[in-house]
Coordinates of C-alpha atoms in Angstrom, one line a residue:
Chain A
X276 CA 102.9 70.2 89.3
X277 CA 105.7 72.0 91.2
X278 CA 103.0 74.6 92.7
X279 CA 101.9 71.5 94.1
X280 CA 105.2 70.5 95.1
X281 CA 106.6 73.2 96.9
X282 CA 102.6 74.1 98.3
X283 CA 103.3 70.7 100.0
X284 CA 107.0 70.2 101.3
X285 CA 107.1 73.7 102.1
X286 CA 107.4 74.9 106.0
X287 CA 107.4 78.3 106.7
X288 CA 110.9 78.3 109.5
X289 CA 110.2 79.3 112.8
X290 CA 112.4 79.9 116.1
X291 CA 112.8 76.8 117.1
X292 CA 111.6 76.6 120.5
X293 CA 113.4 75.5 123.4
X294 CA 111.0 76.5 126.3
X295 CA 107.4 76.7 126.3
X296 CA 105.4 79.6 126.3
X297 CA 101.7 79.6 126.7
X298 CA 101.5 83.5 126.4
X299 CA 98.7 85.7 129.1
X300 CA 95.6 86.6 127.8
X301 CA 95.0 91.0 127.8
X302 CA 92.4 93.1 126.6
X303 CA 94.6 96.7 126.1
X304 CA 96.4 95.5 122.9
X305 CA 99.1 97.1 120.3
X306 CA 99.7 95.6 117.2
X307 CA 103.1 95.6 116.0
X308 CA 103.3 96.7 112.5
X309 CA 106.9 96.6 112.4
X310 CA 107.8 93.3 112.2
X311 CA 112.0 94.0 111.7
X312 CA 112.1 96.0 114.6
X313 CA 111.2 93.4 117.1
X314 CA 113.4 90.9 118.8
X315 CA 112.5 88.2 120.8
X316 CA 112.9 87.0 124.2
X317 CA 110.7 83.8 125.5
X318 CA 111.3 83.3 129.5
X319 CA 109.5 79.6 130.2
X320 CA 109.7 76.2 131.5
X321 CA 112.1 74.1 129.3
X322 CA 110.3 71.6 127.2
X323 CA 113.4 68.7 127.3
X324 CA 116.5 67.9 128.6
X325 CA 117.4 66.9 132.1
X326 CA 116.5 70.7 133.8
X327 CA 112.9 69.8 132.1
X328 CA 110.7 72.4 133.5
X329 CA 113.5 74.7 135.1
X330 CA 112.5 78.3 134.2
X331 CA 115.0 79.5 131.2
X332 CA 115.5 82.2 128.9
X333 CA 115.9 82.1 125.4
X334 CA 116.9 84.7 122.7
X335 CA 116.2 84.1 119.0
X336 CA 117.4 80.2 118.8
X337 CA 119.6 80.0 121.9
X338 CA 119.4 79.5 125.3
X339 CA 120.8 82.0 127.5
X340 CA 122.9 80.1 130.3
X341 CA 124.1 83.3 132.1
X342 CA 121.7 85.6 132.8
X343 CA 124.9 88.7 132.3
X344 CA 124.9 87.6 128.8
X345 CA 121.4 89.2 128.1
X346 CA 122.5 92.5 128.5
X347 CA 125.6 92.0 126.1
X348 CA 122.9 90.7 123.2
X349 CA 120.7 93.6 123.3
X350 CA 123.3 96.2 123.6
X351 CA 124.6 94.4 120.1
X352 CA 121.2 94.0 118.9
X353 CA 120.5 98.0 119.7
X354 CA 123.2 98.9 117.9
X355 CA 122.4 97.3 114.8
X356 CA 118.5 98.7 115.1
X357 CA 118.4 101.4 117.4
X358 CA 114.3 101.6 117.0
X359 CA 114.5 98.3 118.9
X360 CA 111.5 96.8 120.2
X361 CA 111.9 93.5 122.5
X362 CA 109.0 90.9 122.3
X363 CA 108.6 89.7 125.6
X364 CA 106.6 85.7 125.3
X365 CA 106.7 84.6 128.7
X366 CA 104.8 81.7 130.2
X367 CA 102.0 82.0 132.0
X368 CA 102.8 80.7 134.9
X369 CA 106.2 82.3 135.2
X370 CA 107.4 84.2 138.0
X371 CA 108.0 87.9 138.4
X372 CA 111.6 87.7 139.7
X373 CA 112.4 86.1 136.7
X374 CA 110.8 88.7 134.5
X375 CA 112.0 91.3 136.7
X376 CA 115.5 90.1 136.5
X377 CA 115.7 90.2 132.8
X378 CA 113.9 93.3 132.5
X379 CA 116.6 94.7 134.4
X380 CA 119.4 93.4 132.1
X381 CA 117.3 95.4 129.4
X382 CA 117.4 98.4 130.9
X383 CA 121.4 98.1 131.7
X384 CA 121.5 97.3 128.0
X385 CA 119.2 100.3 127.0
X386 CA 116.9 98.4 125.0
X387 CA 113.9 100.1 126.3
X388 CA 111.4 99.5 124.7
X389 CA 109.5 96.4 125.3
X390 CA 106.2 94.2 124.7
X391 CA 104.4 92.0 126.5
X392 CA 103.5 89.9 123.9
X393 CA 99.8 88.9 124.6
X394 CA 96.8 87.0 123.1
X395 CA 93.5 88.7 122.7
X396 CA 90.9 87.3 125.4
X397 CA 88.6 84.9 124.6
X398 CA 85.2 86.2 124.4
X399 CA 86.3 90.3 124.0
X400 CA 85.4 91.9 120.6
Chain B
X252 CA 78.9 37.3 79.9
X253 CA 82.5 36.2 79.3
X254 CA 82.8 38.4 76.9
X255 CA 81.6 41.7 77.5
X256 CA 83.9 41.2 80.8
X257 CA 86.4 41.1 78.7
X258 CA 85.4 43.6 76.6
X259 CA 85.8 46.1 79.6
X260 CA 89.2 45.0 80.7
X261 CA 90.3 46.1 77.0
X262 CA 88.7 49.4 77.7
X263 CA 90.0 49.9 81.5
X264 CA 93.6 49.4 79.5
X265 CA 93.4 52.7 77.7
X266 CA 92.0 55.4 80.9
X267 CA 94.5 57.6 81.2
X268 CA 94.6 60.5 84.3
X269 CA 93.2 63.5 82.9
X270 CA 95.8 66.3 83.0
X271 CA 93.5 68.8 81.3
X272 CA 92.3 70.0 84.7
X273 CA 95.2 70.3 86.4
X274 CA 95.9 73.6 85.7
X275 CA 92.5 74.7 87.0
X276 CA 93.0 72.8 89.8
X277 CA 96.4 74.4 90.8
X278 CA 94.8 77.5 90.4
X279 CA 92.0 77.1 92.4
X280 CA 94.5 76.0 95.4
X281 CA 96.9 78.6 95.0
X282 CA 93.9 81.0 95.2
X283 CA 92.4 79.3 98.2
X284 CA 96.4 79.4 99.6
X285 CA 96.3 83.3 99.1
X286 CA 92.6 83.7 100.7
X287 CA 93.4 81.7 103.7
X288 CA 97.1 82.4 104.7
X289 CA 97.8 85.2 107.3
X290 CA 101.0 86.2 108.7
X291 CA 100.5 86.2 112.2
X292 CA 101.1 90.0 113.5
X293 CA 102.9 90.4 117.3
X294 CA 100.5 91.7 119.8
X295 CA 101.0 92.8 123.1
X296 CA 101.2 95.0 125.9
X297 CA 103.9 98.0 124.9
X298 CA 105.7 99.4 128.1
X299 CA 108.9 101.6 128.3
X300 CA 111.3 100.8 130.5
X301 CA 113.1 103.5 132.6
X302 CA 116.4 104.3 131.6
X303 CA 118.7 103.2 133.9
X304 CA 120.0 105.6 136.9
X305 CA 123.4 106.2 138.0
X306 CA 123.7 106.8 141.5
X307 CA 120.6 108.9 141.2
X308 CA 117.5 109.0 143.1
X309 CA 114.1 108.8 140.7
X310 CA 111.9 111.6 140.7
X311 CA 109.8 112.2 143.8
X312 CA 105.9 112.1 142.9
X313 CA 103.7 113.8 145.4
X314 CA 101.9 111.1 147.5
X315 CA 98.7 112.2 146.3
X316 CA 99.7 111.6 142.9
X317 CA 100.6 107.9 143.3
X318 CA 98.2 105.4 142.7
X319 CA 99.6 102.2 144.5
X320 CA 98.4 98.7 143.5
X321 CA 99.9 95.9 145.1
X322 CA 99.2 92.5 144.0
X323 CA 100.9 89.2 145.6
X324 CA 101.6 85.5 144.4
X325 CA 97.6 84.8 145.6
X326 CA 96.6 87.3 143.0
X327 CA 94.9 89.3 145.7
X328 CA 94.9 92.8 145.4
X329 CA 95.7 96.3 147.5
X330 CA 94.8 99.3 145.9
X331 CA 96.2 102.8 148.1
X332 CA 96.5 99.7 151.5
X333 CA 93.4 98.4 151.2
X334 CA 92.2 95.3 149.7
X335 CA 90.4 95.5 146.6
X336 CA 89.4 92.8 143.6
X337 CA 91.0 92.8 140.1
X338 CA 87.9 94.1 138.5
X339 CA 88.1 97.0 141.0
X340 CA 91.4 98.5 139.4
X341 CA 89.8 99.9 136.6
X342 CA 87.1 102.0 137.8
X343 CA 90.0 103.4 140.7
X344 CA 92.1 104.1 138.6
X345 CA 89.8 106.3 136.4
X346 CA 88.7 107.7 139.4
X347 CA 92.2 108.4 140.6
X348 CA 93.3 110.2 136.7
X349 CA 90.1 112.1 136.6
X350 CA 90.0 113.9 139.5
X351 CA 91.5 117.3 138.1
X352 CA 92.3 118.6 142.0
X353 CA 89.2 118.0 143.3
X354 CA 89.9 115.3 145.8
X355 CA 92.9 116.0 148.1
X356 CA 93.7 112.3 148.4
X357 CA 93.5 111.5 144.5
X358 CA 95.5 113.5 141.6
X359 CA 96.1 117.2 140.8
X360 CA 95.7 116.3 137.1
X361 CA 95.9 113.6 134.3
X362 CA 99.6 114.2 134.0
X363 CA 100.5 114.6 137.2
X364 CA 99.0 110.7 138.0
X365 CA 101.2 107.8 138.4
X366 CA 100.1 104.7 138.5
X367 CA 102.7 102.2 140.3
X368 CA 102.2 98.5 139.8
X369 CA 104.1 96.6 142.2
X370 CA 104.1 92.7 142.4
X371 CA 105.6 89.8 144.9
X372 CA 108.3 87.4 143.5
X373 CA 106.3 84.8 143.3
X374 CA 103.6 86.0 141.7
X375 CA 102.6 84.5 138.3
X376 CA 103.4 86.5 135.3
X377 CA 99.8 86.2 134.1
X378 CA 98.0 87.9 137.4
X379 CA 100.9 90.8 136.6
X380 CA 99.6 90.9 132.8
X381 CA 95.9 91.1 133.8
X382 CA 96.7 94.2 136.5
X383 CA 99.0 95.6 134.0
X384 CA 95.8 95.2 131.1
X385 CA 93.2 96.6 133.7
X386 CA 95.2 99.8 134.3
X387 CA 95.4 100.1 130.2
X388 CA 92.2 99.5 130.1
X389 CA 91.0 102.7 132.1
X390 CA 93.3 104.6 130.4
X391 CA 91.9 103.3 126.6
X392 CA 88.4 103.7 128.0
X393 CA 89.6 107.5 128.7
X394 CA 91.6 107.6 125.1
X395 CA 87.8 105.9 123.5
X396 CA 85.9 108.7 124.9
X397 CA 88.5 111.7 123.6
X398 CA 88.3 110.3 120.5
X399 CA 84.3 110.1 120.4
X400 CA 84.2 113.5 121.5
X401 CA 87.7 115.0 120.0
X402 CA 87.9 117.2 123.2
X403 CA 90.0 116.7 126.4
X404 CA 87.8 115.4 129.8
X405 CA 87.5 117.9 132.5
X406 CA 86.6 121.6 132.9
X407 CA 88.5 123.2 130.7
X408 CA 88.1 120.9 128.0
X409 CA 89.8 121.6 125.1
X410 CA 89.5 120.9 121.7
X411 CA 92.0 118.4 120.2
X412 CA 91.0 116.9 117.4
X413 CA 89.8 117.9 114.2
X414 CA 87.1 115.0 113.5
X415 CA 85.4 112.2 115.8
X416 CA 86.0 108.6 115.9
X417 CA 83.7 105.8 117.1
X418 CA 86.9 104.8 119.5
X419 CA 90.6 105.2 119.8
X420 CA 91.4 102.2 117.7
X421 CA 89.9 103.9 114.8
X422 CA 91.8 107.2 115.8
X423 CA 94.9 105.1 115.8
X424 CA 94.5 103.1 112.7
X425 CA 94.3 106.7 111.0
X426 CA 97.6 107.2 111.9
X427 CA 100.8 107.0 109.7
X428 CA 104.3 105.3 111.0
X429 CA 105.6 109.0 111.9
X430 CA 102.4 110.6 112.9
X431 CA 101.7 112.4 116.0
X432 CA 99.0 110.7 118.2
X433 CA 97.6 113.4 119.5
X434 CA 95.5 111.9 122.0
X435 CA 98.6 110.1 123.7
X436 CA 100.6 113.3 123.4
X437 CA 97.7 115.1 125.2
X438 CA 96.9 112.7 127.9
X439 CA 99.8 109.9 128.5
X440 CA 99.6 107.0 130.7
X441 CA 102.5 107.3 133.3
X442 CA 102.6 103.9 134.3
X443 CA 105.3 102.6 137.1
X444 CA 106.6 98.8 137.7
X445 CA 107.9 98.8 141.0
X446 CA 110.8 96.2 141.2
X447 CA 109.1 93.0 143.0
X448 CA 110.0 92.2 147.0
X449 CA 111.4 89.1 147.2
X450 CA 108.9 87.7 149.3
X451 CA 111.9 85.2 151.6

């Protein structure tokens, strides 16, 4: 009965999401095996709020107002794991300047390493 | 009548739920729970950044070296100035990494190549990915056939590994957390993100 129980009213806890990110489809994919070496970073249209749709950046469960602040994160985040790996979910339909703009703020922050996270392609293997 | 209806009400009275099977039945879920469950695993496109330069110049690469694709918010494409299609890229840029001196205009060798990805502000992240995924793609279709043949491409092709695989994936999933990949080691991918023009 409580296998039962908790098999029901369980939910396994996710980032709550702020923005929405319907990730690119690619073909040339890594697989993380690591899964405590990665940090996320979702750049999207926001999914509520009076900005809805306004391109924003989120880190873990907040939103990052100031795009300075990024660089300030990862440089704490690095220092904590300094095998970091930064999981890049960005919309589709986002533009480069944004991307660009953050990527930037990761290389001032000297988290280097970085992956654009991807979905396999429908149809390939 | 009357009274075997009421004969059955006296029965219905005394059904209990059986509980016997409730053990089998957790199992059986908890089972089908275990089977079905998988931890979604992060996959993507790996890229390292540059570090960043202070007051420095980067590193000048011979023109011949640099394999230029530019690709704009249309998702049209300009491989070395001219205009070329998506499904072009590949092919070029295998071409271009392959050429082992041969052709003046093309590289002096595999590790001499850079490939330079440049975009427009404006253009959609997805058209980057897929550019960014074709220019892997060549490069893994190079990496699939060292691994089938365990020897480098070109002339002088030297032996690298010990034993063939049927394509790099297999190659790599031989690999341990702090292993070498040879292949990689052997023939990198020098791959350069120009910083986008802001298209006013």
């Amino acid at each position: 009965m409580l296998l039962i129980f908790f098999m029901v009213s369980t939910v396994l806890r996710e980032t709550d999401l702020k923005v929405r990110t319907q990730l690119p489809e690619a073909e040339a994919l890594t697989k993380i095996d690591q899964k405590r070496l990665i940090s996320k970073l979702f750049i999207g249209p926001l999914k509520s709020g009076e900005n809805e749709g306004d391109t924003a950046i989120q880190i873990d469960d907040a939103l990052i107002e100031n795009r300075n602040a990024i660089r300030q994160i990862m440089y704490r985040k690095l220092q904590e794991q300094p095998k970091l790996i930064v999981s890049m979910k960005v919309d589709r339909e986002s533009e480069m300047n944004t991307v660009n703009e953050v990527q930037q703020e990761l290389r001032d922050a000297g988290t280097l390493r970085i992956n654009y996270s991807s979905s396999r392609e429908a149809g390939a293997n | 009548m009357a009274d075997l209806l009421d004969k059955r009400r006296e029965d219905r009275e005394d059904v209990e739920i059986p509980t016997a099977s409730m053990a089998d039945i957790a199992f059986l879920l908890l089972i089908f729970f275990l089977v079905t469950t998988t931890i979604n695993v992060d996959t993507g496109i790996g890229m390292t950044l540059p570090p960043k330069l202070e007051n420095q110049d980067p590193p000048p690469v011979k023109d011949r070296n640099m394999f230029k694709v530019l690709v704009n918010s249309q998702g049209d494409v300009l491989i070395e100035g001219e205009r070329a299609s998506m499904n072009q890229i590949r092919d070029r840029v295998k071409e271009h990494v392959l050429n082992f001196g041969e052709d003046p205009d093309l590289a002096v060798s595999p590790s001499d190549a850079v490939i330079s990805i440049k975009t427009d502000a404006q253009t959609p992240y997805r058209i980057y990915i897929d550019t960014l995924d074709e220019v892997w793609m060549a490069y893994r279709e190079i990496w699939n056939s060292i691994a089938r043949s365990g020897t480098l491409p070109g002339p002088n092709g030297e032996q690298i590994l010990q034993k063939t695989f049927p394509d790099y994936q297999a190659y790599r999933s031989t690999l341990g957390p702090e292993d070498d990949n040879v292949i990689r080691d052997n023939f990198g991918a020098n791959i350069s993100i120009a910083e986008p023009d802001l298209g006013e």
